[in-house]
Structures are given as structure tokens and as C-alpha cells.
Amino acid sequence: MATSTLNGRRIIVGVSGSIAAYKAVLLVRLLVKAGAEVRVIMTPSATEFVSTLTFSTLSKQEVLTSVISEEGWNNHVELGLWADAYVFAPATANTLAKLANGICDTVLAAVYLSARCPVMFAPAMDVDMWLHPSTQANIQRLEGYGNDIIPVGEGELASGLSGAGRLAEPETIVEAITTKLAAIDAEDGKILAGERVLLTAGPTHEPLDPVRFIGNHSSGKMGVALAAALLQKGAHVELVLGPASAKPAEHSNLTVTHVRTAWEMHDACVALWPSMDAGIMTAAVADYRPETAADKKIKKDGDALSLTLVKNPDIAATLGKVKKSNQRLIGFALETNDGKMYALGKMKRKNFDAIVLNLHTPEATAFGGDTNQVTILKADGEELAFERMSKVKVAQEVVGVLIGLR
Ligand code: C5P
């Protein structure tokens, strides 16, 4: 199993008081080496075996030993939600017993009760403690909560006895974490399998003559990020892309239809929509087009040139009107003022199930950049406000909302 799965993963290592705590030092080193972000939590008795300094130096993070530290209260809930995996190594008989029964007298346990990520235990104790029915009952209980037990090794024990109860080797623990996270990734990558999603992106160009057009600065980056986020979850993506600078990477589940004008985008979308499960409309469609496009280059004969512009079709509204009960539609709204009011109005008018609002201010343009600050408003009234973040992250949040709408 490639340890690249661990790159960028957030892993908590919970260390409890056992002579095997020294092996947790090697474990943290291996995890950091594989690119993981590691936070170490120790029980007070674990600090008798290995110093917090060893772990804080290796993880480059403060080590938690108590819910209250010099800096104040440690937010165990935040840490529990932060993690992609929580691994107890070594897990003593005492820690296993407490956690199996919800006893929350250490920060280790408080984070355990708050964690939503997979939890794995690598037990370490003497053979008789390991084989004791109470320990085995606790192990079964923890497995019943959906936690994983990394098998103990057999051999020489610190007590001088020999048998089962040795902490698994650090490499084995890394392997177990990698396998677990890879399995979750594989499952996650199938959540939208079989779903077909229509995605519009980029600007439209409305021709004035063979060499000029009316258009806008949309780069298409948000749409390309959304395509990637949808593909990552296993969806088939039909991307209808205006003349954007951003280009999606090729993918077997991605079909791209290149269009230029609003009408071309409209026709492509209308043809696709009946066979789609969902639509996400990110395109910055030109609201108006020149009534006529000259077939030859317009000459600069006069001091002024008057253009008559006529309304373009509203693609999102057209799809919203014929949306079936099993189809989901998400729109975007770029506003300069009174954003929420306008966005809510658009969601209703265009029959969206959710709308992604981004406010366009001189300091925070959504066009062209790599970041965006959005609020997602859902038709059921839920409102999700986000800090400024990369368009890749915004795309993941939008896809998360789409998954929740099914
Ligand atoms: O009305 P407004 O342009 O602000 O609406 C934004 C939403 O409607 C976006 O999701 C956009 O992609 C979509 N839209 C469209 N066709 C238009 C105008 C907007 O699909 N002509």
C-alpha cells in the first residue's frame, strides 16, 4: 500500500502510559515522513515514559496532555473534527477500558468522544492482561463502535513473560492506517457513481462582427474546479464550456462541449438536461447580445456607434422550469450589493435547490482569481457561510451540498 495516501492527512496519535510508548516516537516520525500532519495527545502517565518535547519536536506541534493547558482550554471538539484518523498507540488496558465505557477523564478520551474520523487502537500490555476477559470484552465493545483494532504482536514482553500483547511495529501501524484511509477514499470516490451532472462554465462571447464580441472576465476556474470535485466522487460530468482560459484535465468520465454564445450554451444544455441527475450553473452568461452580428468587420466611420442589444435566454431558468423531482439544480450568484436578497430571489425564480452567493467587491473579486468567499443558501432555508478559500475547496463544499440534496 503506497504511503502517499498519508500525504496531507491529519492524524492524531494518542499515546497512553506503557513502556511501548517509545515506539510511538517512531510511528510519529514515519507518519510525518509520509507527509501527514500529526498531533500527539498523551495521557499524563505516558509522559513518564516519553517526554512531550520528543513528540512536539517530531510533529512540530504542541502536544496535548490535558484539556486545560497554559494557553487555556484546549478545544477537543475542534481537534476531534480536524482529524482524518485517530490512532491510539500504545493503547493500554486502562485506556481501552475507559474508552469502551465512555469515561472521559483525559484529553485523549475527550477527543475520542468528539472524533468523527476512523479510530484505530494498537494495544500494548502484558499477556495475561491482554487475555483477561475484561480486556477482550472492551476490545469487542470498541469494535462494536466501529473502531479498528490493530492486532497485537507475540513474543517477549517487558515483564519478562512471553506471549501476545506486544505493540504492533510502527511500520505495521502505518500500513494499517494507510489501508484504512485508502479504503475510505475508494468508497468516497463512488458516492456519485452513476450520476450524470451538467455543468456550465466560463463566459459567453456574443459577436458584434467576425472579430469583436461582447463578453466578460469569467475565467471558468470555478467550473473546472467543480468538474474535478465531481469526478473525484465518481460522477459523470457533462461540461458545457464557454470560451474560458481555464481548461479541465482529460478524464474518462468527463465530456466537454465547447460553445461560444449564450444560445449555443442554451441549446447544448437543453439537449442534455433530460438525461441528467443534476446541474450546476457556474457560467457567466452574457445577459444581452447584439441584435445583429455584422458579417464583415465594422468600420470606424462615425464618431459614435450605437448598438441594439437584445436579451439572451436564461439557461438556468429554462432548466429550472422543466426540472423533474429527481433532478437537482444549483446556481451561482455574483452580486455587488444586497447579495443575500438577490440570491434568494434568483433561487426562487430559477427553481434552484441551492445557490452559491459570492460578493464582488473591489478588494475581493471572484473573477479570475484562485480564491472565492461564498455563502451557500439552500432552498430549505439552511445557510452555510465560509471564509475565503481556494476555488478547489469551494468546489468540494458545493459538491458536498449537492450530495446532501439527493
Ligand atoms: O441572473 P444571474 O445571471 O445573476 O443568475 C446567475 C445564475 O444563473 C448562474 O447560475 C448562471 O450560470 C445562470 N444563468 C444562466 N443563463 C443566463 C444568466 C444566468 O444560466 N442567461
Tab-separated table of C-alpha atoms and ligand atoms in Angstrom:
chain	number	residue	atom	x	y	z
A	1	MET	CA	0.000	0.000	0.000
A	2	ALA	CA	1.509	3.318	-1.054
A	3	THR	CA	2.057	5.647	1.900
A	4	SER	CA	1.295	8.582	-0.482
A	5	THR	CA	-2.265	8.118	0.813
A	6	LEU	CA	-0.981	9.742	4.002
A	7	ASN	CA	0.271	12.883	2.298
A	8	GLY	CA	-1.543	15.893	3.751
A	9	ARG	CA	-3.677	13.708	6.049
A	10	ARG	CA	-4.394	14.874	9.556
A	11	ILE	CA	-3.644	12.188	12.063
A	12	ILE	CA	-3.912	12.231	15.840
A	13	VAL	CA	-1.665	9.825	17.704
A	14	GLY	CA	-2.968	9.085	21.187
A	15	VAL	CA	-0.242	7.801	23.489
A	16	SER	CA	-1.076	6.152	26.784
A	17	GLY	CA	1.245	5.029	29.565
A	18	SER	CA	3.145	1.931	28.560
A	19	ILE	CA	6.784	1.053	28.110
A	20	ALA	CA	5.877	0.668	24.418
A	21	ALA	CA	5.344	4.473	24.216
A	22	TYR	CA	8.868	4.751	22.795
A	23	LYS	CA	7.609	3.005	19.647
A	24	ALA	CA	5.064	5.807	19.192
A	25	VAL	CA	8.052	8.109	18.622
A	26	LEU	CA	8.993	6.033	15.581
A	27	LEU	CA	5.376	5.948	14.484
A	28	VAL	CA	5.105	9.754	14.552
A	29	ARG	CA	8.367	10.014	12.644
A	30	LEU	CA	7.115	7.664	9.921
A	31	LEU	CA	3.791	9.489	9.622
A	32	VAL	CA	5.474	12.890	9.340
A	33	LYS	CA	7.883	11.465	6.774
A	34	ALA	CA	4.921	10.259	4.699
A	35	GLY	CA	3.607	13.837	4.613
A	36	ALA	CA	0.937	13.580	7.316
A	37	GLU	CA	0.116	16.404	9.710
A	38	VAL	CA	0.386	14.825	13.138
A	39	ARG	CA	-0.969	15.961	16.504
A	40	VAL	CA	0.079	13.954	19.530
A	41	ILE	CA	-2.099	13.619	22.628
A	42	MET	CA	-0.701	11.905	25.710
A	43	THR	CA	-2.139	10.690	28.972
A	44	PRO	CA	-0.297	12.099	31.997
A	45	SER	CA	1.178	8.643	32.678
A	46	ALA	CA	2.524	8.403	29.107
A	47	THR	CA	4.686	11.469	29.829
A	48	GLU	CA	6.509	9.347	32.449
A	49	PHE	CA	7.781	7.165	29.609
A	50	VAL	CA	8.465	9.690	26.834
A	51	SER	CA	8.678	13.470	27.151
A	52	THR	CA	6.255	15.781	25.386
A	53	LEU	CA	9.309	17.545	23.956
A	54	THR	CA	10.222	14.475	21.879
A	55	PHE	CA	6.785	14.397	20.281
A	56	SER	CA	6.407	18.160	19.867
A	57	THR	CA	9.794	18.317	18.143
A	58	LEU	CA	8.906	15.498	15.750
A	59	SER	CA	5.373	16.677	14.997
A	60	LYS	CA	6.255	20.399	15.076
A	61	GLN	CA	3.048	20.853	17.039
A	62	GLU	CA	2.202	21.385	20.668
A	63	VAL	CA	1.466	18.099	22.473
A	64	LEU	CA	-1.741	17.950	24.470
A	65	THR	CA	-1.738	16.269	27.857
A	66	SER	CA	-4.731	17.937	29.451
A	67	VAL	CA	-7.987	19.604	28.474
A	68	ILE	CA	-6.593	22.723	30.161
A	69	SER	CA	-3.111	23.928	29.221
A	70	GLU	CA	-1.074	27.086	29.887
A	71	GLU	CA	-2.776	28.721	26.898
A	72	GLY	CA	-6.222	27.951	28.332
A	73	TRP	CA	-8.865	25.441	27.355
A	74	ASN	CA	-7.934	23.034	24.564
A	75	ASN	CA	-10.792	22.662	22.148
A	76	HIS	CA	-11.086	18.875	21.995
A	77	VAL	CA	-14.173	19.084	19.769
A	78	GLU	CA	-12.277	21.070	17.141
A	79	LEU	CA	-9.379	18.615	17.238
A	80	GLY	CA	-11.759	15.655	17.008
A	81	LEU	CA	-13.344	17.127	13.882
A	82	TRP	CA	-9.981	18.159	12.414
A	83	ALA	CA	-8.598	14.633	12.176
A	84	ASP	CA	-8.777	12.200	9.266
A	85	ALA	CA	-7.770	9.377	11.618
A	86	TYR	CA	-7.188	8.921	15.342
A	87	VAL	CA	-4.718	6.207	16.256
A	88	PHE	CA	-4.068	5.040	19.795
A	89	ALA	CA	-0.547	3.658	20.045
A	90	PRO	CA	0.100	2.261	22.522
A	91	ALA	CA	-3.406	1.718	23.897
A	92	THR	CA	-3.133	0.355	27.441
A	93	ALA	CA	-5.680	-1.906	29.125
A	94	ASN	CA	-6.701	1.097	31.224
A	95	THR	CA	-7.275	3.382	28.218
A	96	LEU	CA	-9.192	0.673	26.341
A	97	ALA	CA	-11.388	0.092	29.402
A	98	LYS	CA	-12.115	3.778	29.848
A	99	LEU	CA	-12.905	4.434	26.204
A	100	ALA	CA	-15.072	1.323	25.919
A	101	ASN	CA	-17.156	2.805	28.721
A	102	GLY	CA	-17.148	6.448	27.721
A	103	ILE	CA	-15.111	7.576	30.727
A	104	CYS	CA	-13.785	10.966	29.824
A	105	ASP	CA	-11.129	11.943	32.348
A	106	THR	CA	-8.301	12.755	29.924
A	107	VAL	CA	-7.972	14.950	26.854
A	108	LEU	CA	-7.234	11.715	24.965
A	109	ALA	CA	-10.732	10.478	25.836
A	110	ALA	CA	-12.427	13.851	25.273
A	111	VAL	CA	-11.062	13.969	21.719
A	112	TYR	CA	-12.077	10.320	21.220
A	113	LEU	CA	-15.690	11.099	22.093
A	114	SER	CA	-15.680	14.132	19.760
A	115	ALA	CA	-13.976	12.436	16.801
A	116	ARG	CA	-15.966	11.645	13.659
A	117	CYS	CA	-12.995	10.121	11.850
A	118	PRO	CA	-11.952	6.451	11.884
A	119	VAL	CA	-10.399	5.412	15.188
A	120	MET	CA	-7.791	2.664	15.468
A	121	PHE	CA	-6.306	1.053	18.543
A	122	ALA	CA	-2.886	-0.557	18.721
A	123	PRO	CA	-2.995	-2.222	22.157
A	124	ALA	CA	0.065	-2.983	24.247
A	125	MET	CA	0.105	-4.837	27.555
A	126	ASP	CA	1.254	-7.967	29.299
A	127	VAL	CA	-0.047	-11.316	28.007
A	128	ASP	CA	-2.357	-12.016	30.952
A	129	MET	CA	-3.805	-8.518	30.855
A	130	TRP	CA	-4.424	-8.944	27.127
A	131	LEU	CA	-6.099	-12.314	27.526
A	132	HIS	CA	-8.208	-11.245	30.507
A	133	PRO	CA	-11.918	-11.485	29.667
A	134	SER	CA	-12.497	-7.859	30.680
A	135	THR	CA	-9.879	-6.612	28.216
A	136	GLN	CA	-11.282	-8.846	25.479
A	137	ALA	CA	-14.815	-7.601	26.270
A	138	ASN	CA	-13.596	-4.000	25.998
A	139	ILE	CA	-11.936	-4.745	22.670
A	140	GLN	CA	-15.188	-6.227	21.372
A	141	ARG	CA	-17.101	-3.221	22.600
A	142	LEU	CA	-14.766	-0.805	20.822
A	143	GLU	CA	-15.042	-2.852	17.625
A	144	GLY	CA	-18.808	-2.648	18.075
A	145	TYR	CA	-18.488	1.162	17.977
A	146	GLY	CA	-16.868	0.786	14.543
A	147	ASN	CA	-13.304	1.258	15.804
A	148	ASP	CA	-10.477	-0.874	14.402
A	149	ILE	CA	-8.074	-2.946	16.452
A	150	ILE	CA	-4.574	-3.336	15.055
A	151	PRO	CA	-3.543	-6.866	16.118
A	152	VAL	CA	-1.007	-7.196	18.898
A	153	GLY	CA	2.257	-8.968	18.240
A	154	GLU	CA	3.507	-12.047	20.066
A	155	GLY	CA	6.874	-12.539	21.699
A	156	GLU	CA	8.989	-11.234	24.504
A	157	LEU	CA	7.232	-8.760	26.795
A	158	ALA	CA	8.641	-6.084	29.102
A	159	SER	CA	7.508	-8.126	32.109
A	160	GLY	CA	9.841	-10.948	31.109
A	161	LEU	CA	6.911	-13.125	30.120
A	162	SER	CA	6.346	-14.192	26.542
A	163	GLY	CA	3.089	-14.206	24.540
A	164	ALA	CA	0.524	-11.918	22.938
A	165	GLY	CA	0.375	-8.251	23.886
A	166	ARG	CA	3.284	-6.580	22.120
A	167	LEU	CA	2.540	-3.285	20.419
A	168	ALA	CA	2.399	-3.743	16.650
A	169	GLU	CA	5.538	-2.471	14.926
A	170	PRO	CA	5.351	1.204	13.818
A	171	GLU	CA	5.569	0.133	10.141
A	172	THR	CA	2.601	-2.217	10.665
A	173	ILE	CA	0.585	0.584	12.262
A	174	VAL	CA	1.396	2.930	9.340
A	175	GLU	CA	0.311	0.189	6.939
A	176	ALA	CA	-2.982	-0.260	8.837
A	177	ILE	CA	-3.718	3.493	8.774
A	178	THR	CA	-2.877	3.682	5.063
A	179	THR	CA	-5.126	0.734	4.225
A	180	LYS	CA	-7.986	2.233	6.226
A	181	LEU	CA	-7.753	5.676	4.629
A	182	ALA	CA	-7.334	4.217	1.127
A	183	ALA	CA	-10.481	2.112	1.631
A	184	ILE	CA	-12.420	5.204	2.739
A	185	ASP	CA	-11.102	7.140	-0.288
A	186	ALA	CA	-12.242	4.333	-2.592
A	187	GLU	CA	-15.723	4.354	-1.015
A	188	ASP	CA	-15.880	8.143	-1.144
A	189	GLY	CA	-14.866	8.080	-4.801
A	190	LYS	CA	-18.025	6.114	-5.597
A	191	ILE	CA	-20.600	8.253	-3.838
A	192	LEU	CA	-21.753	9.917	-7.076
A	193	ALA	CA	-21.058	6.906	-9.306
A	194	GLY	CA	-23.720	6.558	-11.977
A	195	GLU	CA	-24.863	10.173	-11.532
A	196	ARG	CA	-24.728	12.470	-14.538
A	197	VAL	CA	-24.103	16.112	-13.765
A	198	LEU	CA	-24.446	19.000	-16.213
A	199	LEU	CA	-22.030	21.817	-15.539
A	200	THR	CA	-21.892	25.175	-17.306
A	201	ALA	CA	-18.733	27.251	-17.002
A	202	GLY	CA	-16.871	30.222	-18.389
A	203	PRO	CA	-18.164	33.318	-20.143
A	204	THR	CA	-20.107	33.556	-23.369
A	205	HIS	CA	-18.960	35.724	-26.247
A	206	GLU	CA	-21.654	37.493	-28.228
A	207	PRO	CA	-20.350	38.514	-31.648
A	208	LEU	CA	-20.543	42.068	-32.956
A	209	ASP	CA	-18.729	41.207	-36.141
A	210	PRO	CA	-16.261	38.471	-37.203
A	211	VAL	CA	-13.508	39.837	-34.913
A	212	ARG	CA	-15.292	41.505	-31.988
A	213	PHE	CA	-17.603	40.367	-29.261
A	214	ILE	CA	-19.322	41.381	-26.032
A	215	GLY	CA	-18.170	39.247	-23.115
A	216	ASN	CA	-16.924	39.292	-19.541
A	217	HIS	CA	-13.873	38.363	-17.464
A	218	SER	CA	-15.039	34.921	-16.307
A	219	SER	CA	-12.046	32.555	-16.299
A	220	GLY	CA	-14.005	29.309	-15.904
A	221	LYS	CA	-11.780	28.309	-12.954
A	222	MET	CA	-14.733	27.699	-10.624
A	223	GLY	CA	-16.342	25.393	-13.180
A	224	VAL	CA	-13.113	23.490	-13.814
A	225	ALA	CA	-12.637	23.032	-10.043
A	226	LEU	CA	-16.212	21.763	-9.806
A	227	ALA	CA	-15.665	19.310	-12.639
A	228	ALA	CA	-12.638	17.905	-10.767
A	229	ALA	CA	-14.561	17.688	-7.467
A	230	LEU	CA	-17.481	15.883	-9.138
A	231	LEU	CA	-15.180	13.462	-10.974
A	232	GLN	CA	-13.401	12.719	-7.700
A	233	LYS	CA	-16.718	11.489	-6.295
A	234	GLY	CA	-17.340	9.253	-9.295
A	235	ALA	CA	-19.875	11.389	-11.211
A	236	HIS	CA	-20.075	11.585	-14.985
A	237	VAL	CA	-19.689	15.254	-15.890
A	238	GLU	CA	-21.120	16.965	-18.967
A	239	LEU	CA	-19.249	20.254	-19.046
A	240	VAL	CA	-20.644	22.902	-21.363
A	241	LEU	CA	-17.789	25.343	-21.522
A	242	GLY	CA	-17.737	28.850	-22.926
A	243	PRO	CA	-14.529	30.445	-24.248
A	244	ALA	CA	-12.710	30.251	-20.898
A	245	SER	CA	-8.998	30.427	-20.169
A	246	ALA	CA	-9.201	27.550	-17.661
A	247	LYS	CA	-9.105	24.088	-19.196
A	248	PRO	CA	-10.150	20.873	-17.454
A	249	ALA	CA	-7.778	17.890	-17.348
A	250	GLU	CA	-8.906	14.991	-19.514
A	251	HIS	CA	-10.859	12.277	-17.693
A	252	SER	CA	-12.762	9.232	-18.918
A	253	ASN	CA	-15.906	10.425	-17.081
A	254	LEU	CA	-15.754	13.944	-18.479
A	255	THR	CA	-17.355	15.128	-21.710
A	256	VAL	CA	-16.699	18.718	-22.750
A	257	THR	CA	-18.912	20.587	-25.196
A	258	HIS	CA	-17.241	23.809	-26.298
A	259	VAL	CA	-19.621	26.657	-27.033
A	260	ARG	CA	-19.226	30.341	-27.738
A	261	THR	CA	-22.535	32.165	-27.395
A	262	ALA	CA	-25.375	32.052	-24.872
A	263	TRP	CA	-27.661	30.463	-27.443
A	264	GLU	CA	-25.093	27.746	-28.203
A	265	MET	CA	-24.765	27.090	-24.460
A	266	HIS	CA	-28.543	27.067	-24.127
A	267	ASP	CA	-29.034	24.542	-26.922
A	268	ALA	CA	-26.312	22.219	-25.615
A	269	CYS	CA	-27.787	22.317	-22.088
A	270	VAL	CA	-31.390	21.848	-23.186
A	271	ALA	CA	-30.373	18.771	-25.196
A	272	LEU	CA	-28.503	17.246	-22.259
A	273	TRP	CA	-30.777	18.162	-19.348
A	274	PRO	CA	-33.462	15.424	-19.651
A	275	SER	CA	-30.829	12.706	-19.102
A	276	MET	CA	-29.083	14.484	-16.206
A	277	ASP	CA	-29.439	13.865	-12.476
A	278	ALA	CA	-28.175	17.288	-11.506
A	279	GLY	CA	-26.960	20.596	-12.877
A	280	ILE	CA	-24.539	23.197	-11.570
A	281	MET	CA	-24.648	26.509	-13.368
A	282	THR	CA	-21.432	28.456	-12.940
A	283	ALA	CA	-21.320	30.102	-16.364
A	284	ALA	CA	-21.255	33.902	-16.511
A	285	VAL	CA	-23.673	34.062	-19.410
A	286	ALA	CA	-23.862	37.415	-21.212
A	287	ASP	CA	-27.302	38.794	-20.418
A	288	TYR	CA	-27.573	40.616	-23.759
A	289	ARG	CA	-26.234	40.136	-27.269
A	290	PRO	CA	-26.028	42.492	-30.255
A	291	GLU	CA	-29.278	42.230	-32.163
A	292	THR	CA	-27.339	41.556	-35.340
A	293	ALA	CA	-23.768	40.464	-35.881
A	294	ALA	CA	-22.209	42.128	-38.932
A	295	ASP	CA	-20.768	39.594	-41.351
A	296	LYS	CA	-17.865	41.918	-42.139
A	297	LYS	CA	-15.646	43.892	-39.740
A	298	ILE	CA	-17.460	47.073	-38.611
A	299	LYS	CA	-15.587	50.168	-39.837
A	300	LYS	CA	-14.908	53.125	-37.559
A	301	ASP	CA	-16.693	55.564	-39.859
A	302	GLY	CA	-18.633	57.677	-37.404
A	303	ASP	CA	-17.806	59.397	-34.083
A	304	ALA	CA	-20.308	57.237	-32.301
A	305	LEU	CA	-21.636	53.750	-32.821
A	306	SER	CA	-24.990	52.684	-31.457
A	307	LEU	CA	-25.682	49.073	-30.721
A	308	THR	CA	-29.019	47.478	-30.090
A	309	LEU	CA	-28.742	44.675	-27.563
A	310	VAL	CA	-31.387	42.028	-27.091
A	311	LYS	CA	-31.903	39.692	-24.177
A	312	ASN	CA	-30.230	36.300	-24.135
A	313	PRO	CA	-32.034	33.187	-22.940
A	314	ASP	CA	-31.709	32.427	-19.229
A	315	ILE	CA	-30.307	28.914	-19.396
A	316	ALA	CA	-30.615	28.140	-15.694
A	317	ALA	CA	-34.226	29.340	-15.585
A	318	THR	CA	-35.052	27.267	-18.666
A	319	LEU	CA	-33.680	24.123	-16.999
A	320	GLY	CA	-35.306	25.034	-13.668
A	321	LYS	CA	-38.688	25.280	-15.342
A	322	VAL	CA	-38.588	21.712	-16.640
A	323	LYS	CA	-36.701	20.275	-13.659
A	324	LYS	CA	-38.083	16.891	-12.611
A	325	SER	CA	-38.494	15.927	-8.954
A	326	ASN	CA	-35.441	13.644	-9.140
A	327	GLN	CA	-33.215	16.372	-10.603
A	328	ARG	CA	-31.197	18.849	-8.546
A	329	LEU	CA	-30.102	22.269	-9.730
A	330	ILE	CA	-27.527	24.569	-8.143
A	331	GLY	CA	-26.837	28.095	-9.360
A	332	PHE	CA	-24.307	30.802	-8.643
A	333	ALA	CA	-24.974	34.446	-7.940
A	334	LEU	CA	-22.335	37.127	-8.210
A	335	GLU	CA	-23.554	40.273	-6.519
A	336	THR	CA	-22.050	43.624	-5.594
A	337	ASN	CA	-24.677	44.591	-3.004
A	338	ASP	CA	-27.655	43.160	-1.116
A	339	GLY	CA	-26.289	39.764	-2.059
A	340	LYS	CA	-28.497	37.555	0.059
A	341	MET	CA	-31.725	39.217	-1.031
A	342	TYR	CA	-30.852	38.980	-4.727
A	343	ALA	CA	-29.531	35.435	-4.417
A	344	LEU	CA	-32.681	34.228	-2.657
A	345	GLY	CA	-34.781	35.860	-5.384
A	346	LYS	CA	-32.776	34.102	-8.087
A	347	MET	CA	-33.002	30.754	-6.354
A	348	LYS	CA	-36.790	31.026	-6.319
A	349	ARG	CA	-37.157	32.423	-9.829
A	350	LYS	CA	-34.867	29.846	-11.416
A	351	ASN	CA	-36.115	26.939	-9.280
A	352	PHE	CA	-32.666	26.167	-7.817
A	353	ASP	CA	-32.257	23.802	-4.872
A	354	ALA	CA	-29.296	25.844	-3.690
A	355	ILE	CA	-27.431	28.955	-4.750
A	356	VAL	CA	-23.798	29.881	-4.186
A	357	LEU	CA	-23.506	33.567	-3.429
A	358	ASN	CA	-20.264	35.407	-3.955
A	359	LEU	CA	-19.968	39.089	-3.324
A	360	HIS	CA	-17.936	41.023	-5.853
A	361	THR	CA	-16.151	43.908	-4.148
A	362	PRO	CA	-13.068	45.826	-5.345
A	363	GLU	CA	-10.943	44.004	-2.719
A	364	ALA	CA	-12.445	40.589	-3.297
A	365	THR	CA	-13.151	39.804	-6.893
A	366	ALA	CA	-14.435	36.344	-7.717
A	367	PHE	CA	-13.397	36.648	-11.369
A	368	GLY	CA	-10.085	35.223	-12.478
A	369	GLY	CA	-8.597	34.610	-9.000
A	370	ASP	CA	-7.884	31.296	-7.339
A	371	THR	CA	-9.931	32.007	-4.238
A	372	ASN	CA	-13.512	32.837	-3.510
A	373	GLN	CA	-15.589	33.727	-0.481
A	374	VAL	CA	-19.029	32.229	-0.676
A	375	THR	CA	-22.218	31.626	1.217
A	376	ILE	CA	-24.332	28.684	0.117
A	377	LEU	CA	-28.054	29.267	0.537
A	378	LYS	CA	-30.306	26.245	0.325
A	379	ALA	CA	-33.956	26.197	-0.677
A	380	ASP	CA	-34.765	24.545	2.669
A	381	GLY	CA	-33.508	27.681	4.417
A	382	GLU	CA	-30.120	26.375	5.530
A	383	GLU	CA	-27.280	28.853	5.127
A	384	LEU	CA	-23.604	27.885	5.011
A	385	ALA	CA	-21.141	30.772	5.293
A	386	PHE	CA	-17.471	30.164	4.515
A	387	GLU	CA	-14.229	32.031	4.961
A	388	ARG	CA	-12.297	32.993	1.841
A	389	MET	CA	-10.827	29.760	0.459
A	390	SER	CA	-9.442	28.253	-2.731
A	391	LYS	CA	-11.872	27.567	-5.559
A	392	VAL	CA	-10.876	23.898	-5.225
A	393	LYS	CA	-12.179	23.943	-1.624
A	394	VAL	CA	-15.300	25.899	-2.614
A	395	ALA	CA	-15.962	23.252	-5.270
A	396	GLN	CA	-15.676	20.475	-2.667
A	397	GLU	CA	-18.181	22.267	-0.428
A	398	VAL	CA	-20.630	22.767	-3.302
A	399	VAL	CA	-20.360	19.098	-4.257
A	400	GLY	CA	-20.927	18.219	-0.585
A	401	VAL	CA	-24.156	20.233	-0.702
A	402	LEU	CA	-25.176	18.511	-3.941
A	403	ILE	CA	-24.631	15.092	-2.327
A	404	GLY	CA	-26.775	16.208	0.625
A	405	LEU	CA	-29.588	17.221	-1.727
A	406	ARG	CA	-30.100	13.727	-3.124
B	1	C5P	O1	-29.364	36.223	-13.101
B	1	C5P	P1	-27.923	35.907	-12.868
B	1	C5P	O2	-27.100	35.986	-14.106
B	1	C5P	O3	-27.262	36.615	-11.750
B	1	C5P	O4	-28.016	34.378	-12.397
B	1	C5P	C1	-26.919	33.635	-12.108
B	1	C5P	C2	-27.180	32.164	-12.296
B	1	C5P	O5	-27.947	31.907	-13.471
B	1	C5P	C3	-25.881	31.451	-12.529
B	1	C5P	O6	-26.023	30.147	-12.024
B	1	C5P	C4	-25.738	31.481	-14.048
B	1	C5P	O7	-24.901	30.454	-14.528
B	1	C5P	C5	-27.167	31.301	-14.506
B	1	C5P	N1	-27.516	31.992	-15.772
B	1	C5P	C6	-27.816	31.283	-16.897
B	1	C5P	N2	-28.179	31.932	-18.040
B	1	C5P	C7	-28.249	33.266	-18.092
B	1	C5P	C8	-27.920	34.008	-16.955
B	1	C5P	C9	-27.539	33.345	-15.815
B	1	C5P	O8	-27.743	30.054	-16.860
B	1	C5P	N3	-28.590	33.878	-19.207
